[in-house]
Coordinates of C-alpha atoms in Angstrom, one line a residue:
M8 CA 1.3 -3.3 -3.8
V9 CA 1.5 -4.3 -7.4
A10 CA 1.9 -1.6 -10.1
L11 CA -0.8 -2.1 -12.7
P12 CA -0.5 0.6 -15.4
L13 CA -3.7 1.6 -17.2
A14 CA -2.3 1.4 -20.7
A15 CA -3.3 -2.0 -22.2
E16 CA -5.1 -2.0 -25.5
A17 CA -8.6 -3.5 -25.6
G18 CA -8.4 -7.3 -25.2
E19 CA -4.6 -7.2 -24.7
A20 CA -3.3 -8.6 -21.4
Q21 CA -0.5 -6.8 -19.6
L22 CA 1.7 -8.4 -16.9
S23 CA 3.6 -6.8 -14.1
V24 CA 6.0 -7.9 -11.4
D25 CA 7.2 -5.8 -8.4
V26 CA 10.1 -6.5 -6.0
A27 CA 10.7 -4.1 -3.1
A28 CA 13.0 -3.9 -0.1
I29 CA 11.8 -1.7 2.8
S30 CA 13.1 -0.7 6.3
A31 CA 9.5 -0.8 7.7
L32 CA 6.0 -1.1 6.4
H33 CA 3.4 1.4 7.6
D34 CA -0.3 0.9 6.7
R35 CA -3.2 3.1 7.9
G36 CA -1.4 4.5 10.9
E37 CA 0.4 1.4 12.2
Q38 CA 3.6 -0.5 11.6
I39 CA 3.0 -4.1 10.3
A40 CA 6.5 -5.0 9.4
R41 CA 10.2 -4.1 9.9
E42 CA 12.9 -4.9 7.4
A43 CA 10.9 -6.8 4.8
L44 CA 10.7 -7.8 1.2
Q45 CA 7.5 -7.2 -0.8
L46 CA 6.9 -9.4 -3.9
G47 CA 4.0 -8.9 -6.2
A48 CA 2.7 -10.0 -9.6
G49 CA -0.4 -8.9 -11.5
A50 CA -2.2 -9.0 -14.8
Q51 CA -4.7 -6.7 -16.4
T52 CA -6.7 -6.3 -19.5
E53 CA -9.1 -3.7 -21.0
V54 CA -12.8 -4.6 -21.3
Q55 CA -14.5 -1.8 -23.2
D56 CA -13.7 1.3 -21.0
V57 CA -12.9 -0.8 -17.8
T58 CA -9.5 -2.2 -16.8
V59 CA -10.0 -5.6 -15.1
Y60 CA -7.0 -6.8 -13.0
G61 CA -5.8 -9.5 -10.7
A62 CA -2.8 -9.6 -8.4
V63 CA -0.9 -11.7 -5.8
Y64 CA 1.2 -10.1 -3.1
R65 CA 3.7 -11.5 -0.6
L66 CA 5.2 -9.8 2.4
L67 CA 8.2 -11.5 3.9
P68 CA 9.8 -10.0 7.1
V69 CA 13.6 -10.5 7.1
G70 CA 16.4 -9.8 9.5
G71 CA 17.0 -10.7 13.1
Q72 CA 13.7 -9.3 14.4
Q73 CA 11.4 -11.0 11.8
E74 CA 9.6 -13.3 14.3
A75 CA 7.8 -10.3 15.8
F76 CA 5.8 -9.8 12.5
D77 CA 3.4 -12.0 10.4
D78 CA 4.1 -13.2 6.9
E79 CA 1.3 -12.0 4.7
A80 CA -0.1 -13.1 1.3
G81 CA -2.8 -11.3 -0.5
F82 CA -4.9 -12.0 -3.6
T83 CA -6.8 -9.2 -5.4
L84 CA -9.5 -8.9 -8.0
G85 CA -10.5 -5.4 -9.1
M86 CA -11.7 -3.0 -11.8
A87 CA -10.5 0.5 -12.6
W88 CA -11.9 3.4 -14.7
D89 CA -9.8 6.2 -16.1
K90 CA -11.7 9.3 -17.3
P91 CA -10.5 12.8 -18.3
A92 CA -11.6 14.3 -15.0
Y93 CA -11.2 11.4 -12.6
S94 CA -10.2 7.8 -12.1
A95 CA -11.8 5.2 -9.8
D96 CA -10.9 1.8 -8.6
I97 CA -12.7 -1.0 -6.7
S98 CA -11.3 -4.3 -5.5
A99 CA -11.8 -7.3 -3.3
N100 CA -8.8 -8.6 -1.4
L101 CA -8.3 -11.9 0.3
L102 CA -5.7 -11.4 3.1
T103 CA -4.0 -14.5 4.4
F104 CA -1.1 -15.2 6.8
P105 CA 0.7 -18.4 5.8
G106 CA 2.1 -20.3 8.8
E107 CA 0.7 -17.8 11.3
E108 CA -2.2 -18.0 13.7
A109 CA -3.7 -14.8 12.4
E110 CA -7.1 -15.3 10.7
S111 CA -7.7 -14.6 7.0
S112 CA -10.2 -12.0 5.9
I113 CA -11.8 -10.4 2.9
E114 CA -11.4 -6.7 2.5
L115 CA -13.3 -4.5 0.1
A116 CA -11.5 -1.3 -1.0
G117 CA -12.2 1.6 -3.3
A118 CA -10.4 4.8 -4.4
F119 CA -11.6 7.9 -6.2
T120 CA -9.0 10.4 -7.6
L121 CA -9.6 13.7 -9.2
H122 CA -7.3 14.7 -12.2
T123 CA -6.6 18.2 -10.9
A124 CA -3.9 19.9 -9.0
F125 CA -2.2 17.6 -6.4
A126 CA -4.4 14.7 -7.6
P127 CA -6.5 14.5 -4.4
A128 CA -7.7 10.9 -3.7
L129 CA -10.3 9.5 -1.3
I130 CA -9.6 5.9 -0.3
G131 CA -11.8 3.6 1.8
F132 CA -11.9 0.0 3.0
Y133 CA -14.2 -2.4 4.8
D134 CA -13.2 -5.8 6.2
T135 CA -16.1 -8.1 5.8
D136 CA -14.9 -10.5 8.5
F137 CA -13.6 -8.2 11.3
K138 CA -15.9 -5.3 10.4
D139 CA -13.0 -2.8 10.5
W140 CA -13.4 0.2 8.2
G141 CA -11.7 3.4 7.4
L142 CA -11.1 6.4 5.1
E143 CA -8.0 8.2 3.9
L144 CA -7.5 11.4 2.0
A145 CA -4.2 11.7 0.1
G146 CA -2.6 13.9 -2.5
G147 CA 0.4 15.9 -3.5
P148 CA 2.5 17.4 -6.3
E149 CA 4.9 15.8 -8.7
W150 CA 7.5 17.2 -11.1
E151 CA 10.1 16.2 -13.6
A152 CA 13.8 16.3 -12.9
G153 CA 15.7 15.0 -15.9
D154 CA 14.9 11.3 -16.2
W155 CA 13.3 11.3 -12.7
T156 CA 9.8 12.0 -11.7
I157 CA 9.8 13.4 -8.1
Y158 CA 6.7 13.4 -5.9
A159 CA 5.5 14.5 -2.5
L160 CA 2.5 12.9 -0.9
G161 CA 0.5 13.8 2.2
R162 CA -2.1 11.5 3.8
A163 CA -4.5 11.6 6.6
G164 CA -7.2 9.2 7.7
F165 CA -8.8 7.1 10.4
V166 CA -9.6 3.4 11.1
Q167 CA -12.6 2.2 13.1
P168 CA -12.1 -1.3 14.5
G169 CA -15.0 -3.7 14.3
D170 CA -14.6 -4.7 17.9
D171 CA -15.8 -1.3 19.2
S172 CA -12.3 -0.4 20.5
A173 CA -11.1 3.2 20.1
H174 CA -10.6 4.3 16.6
R175 CA -7.2 5.4 15.3
S176 CA -6.4 8.6 13.5
Y177 CA -3.2 9.2 11.6
A178 CA -1.3 11.4 9.2
G179 CA 1.9 11.3 7.2
V180 CA 4.1 12.6 4.5
E181 CA 6.0 10.7 1.8
W182 CA 8.7 11.7 -0.7
G183 CA 9.8 9.6 -3.6
A184 CA 11.4 9.4 -7.0
V185 CA 10.7 7.2 -10.0
R186 CA 13.0 6.6 -13.0
P187 CA 12.4 4.4 -16.1
V188 CA 15.3 2.0 -16.7
S189 CA 13.9 0.8 -20.0
D190 CA 10.5 0.7 -21.8
S191 CA 9.4 -2.1 -19.4
V192 CA 11.5 -1.6 -16.2
E193 CA 11.1 1.2 -13.7
F194 CA 13.1 1.9 -10.5
S195 CA 11.7 3.9 -7.6
L196 CA 12.6 4.9 -4.0
F197 CA 10.8 6.5 -1.2
A198 CA 11.0 7.8 2.4
R199 CA 8.0 8.5 4.7
S200 CA 7.1 9.7 8.1
D201 CA 3.8 8.9 9.9
I202 CA 2.2 9.7 13.2
A203 CA -0.9 8.3 14.9
D204 CA -2.9 9.1 18.1
E205 CA -2.1 5.6 19.3
E206 CA 1.2 3.9 20.0
T207 CA 1.3 1.7 16.9
F208 CA 5.0 2.1 15.7
V209 CA 8.0 0.1 17.0
R210 CA 10.3 1.9 19.4
R211 CA 12.5 -1.0 20.6
M212 CA 12.8 -4.7 19.8
Q213 CA 14.8 -7.4 21.6
S214 CA 15.2 -11.1 20.8
G215 CA 12.5 -11.0 18.2
E216 CA 9.9 -9.3 20.4
I217 CA 8.6 -5.8 20.5
T218 CA 9.4 -4.3 23.9
S219 CA 8.1 -0.7 23.5
L220 CA 6.0 1.3 21.0
R221 CA 5.6 5.0 20.1
N222 CA 3.1 7.0 18.1
S223 CA 5.3 7.9 15.2
G224 CA 7.7 6.2 12.8
V225 CA 9.8 6.6 9.7
A226 CA 10.4 4.2 6.8
A227 CA 12.3 4.0 3.5
G228 CA 12.5 1.6 0.6
I229 CA 13.4 0.8 -3.0
N230 CA 11.3 -0.9 -5.7
L231 CA 11.8 -2.5 -9.1
A232 CA 8.8 -2.8 -11.4
I233 CA 8.7 -4.8 -14.6
S234 CA 5.8 -4.7 -17.0
H235 CA 5.1 -6.4 -20.3

């Protein structure tokens, strides 16, 4: 959620702030927000060959249907390695829901990315409180178009709930573009489409309540990232 570039010199702290507006938030084959703002701030520093980082994240549903979704706040501590052939990242994430009845939890996450064609990545998570876990495989090309970097990303994965209910499989595609505004400011936009084998995306809403679901959804958004 928070952009943390791996470019700080040893011992030098680097700060970043992200502000995004999205039409819907899809995560691991389900929709967890509609018309929302995402706010994030993070800091990182280099310790020998390891990037150590921390971040805070806030999801704020907006619009007339916001009551159907939970506010969310997350707090992250992690470490990342960037090698010539691969990069890796591990983190611990405290997920909370201010003002909501949803329970907080601690999630462990990891990602391993190969520095080769389409940058294939394997991403996994495990919720230590609810015992949910899952894996995702993602990757795709990117290319330059003037001042813009254009990318296409495909993803597929599954989630196994800890309550022994049926697991969810999903797949999706995303297209996006990133453009630097200055040395420290970057603008980006994206559009994505996702499908799952369960009805986990909103079809209709009425009076702040979800009245029907479907097994696919689309989303789009814009983001402004500032780093120093």
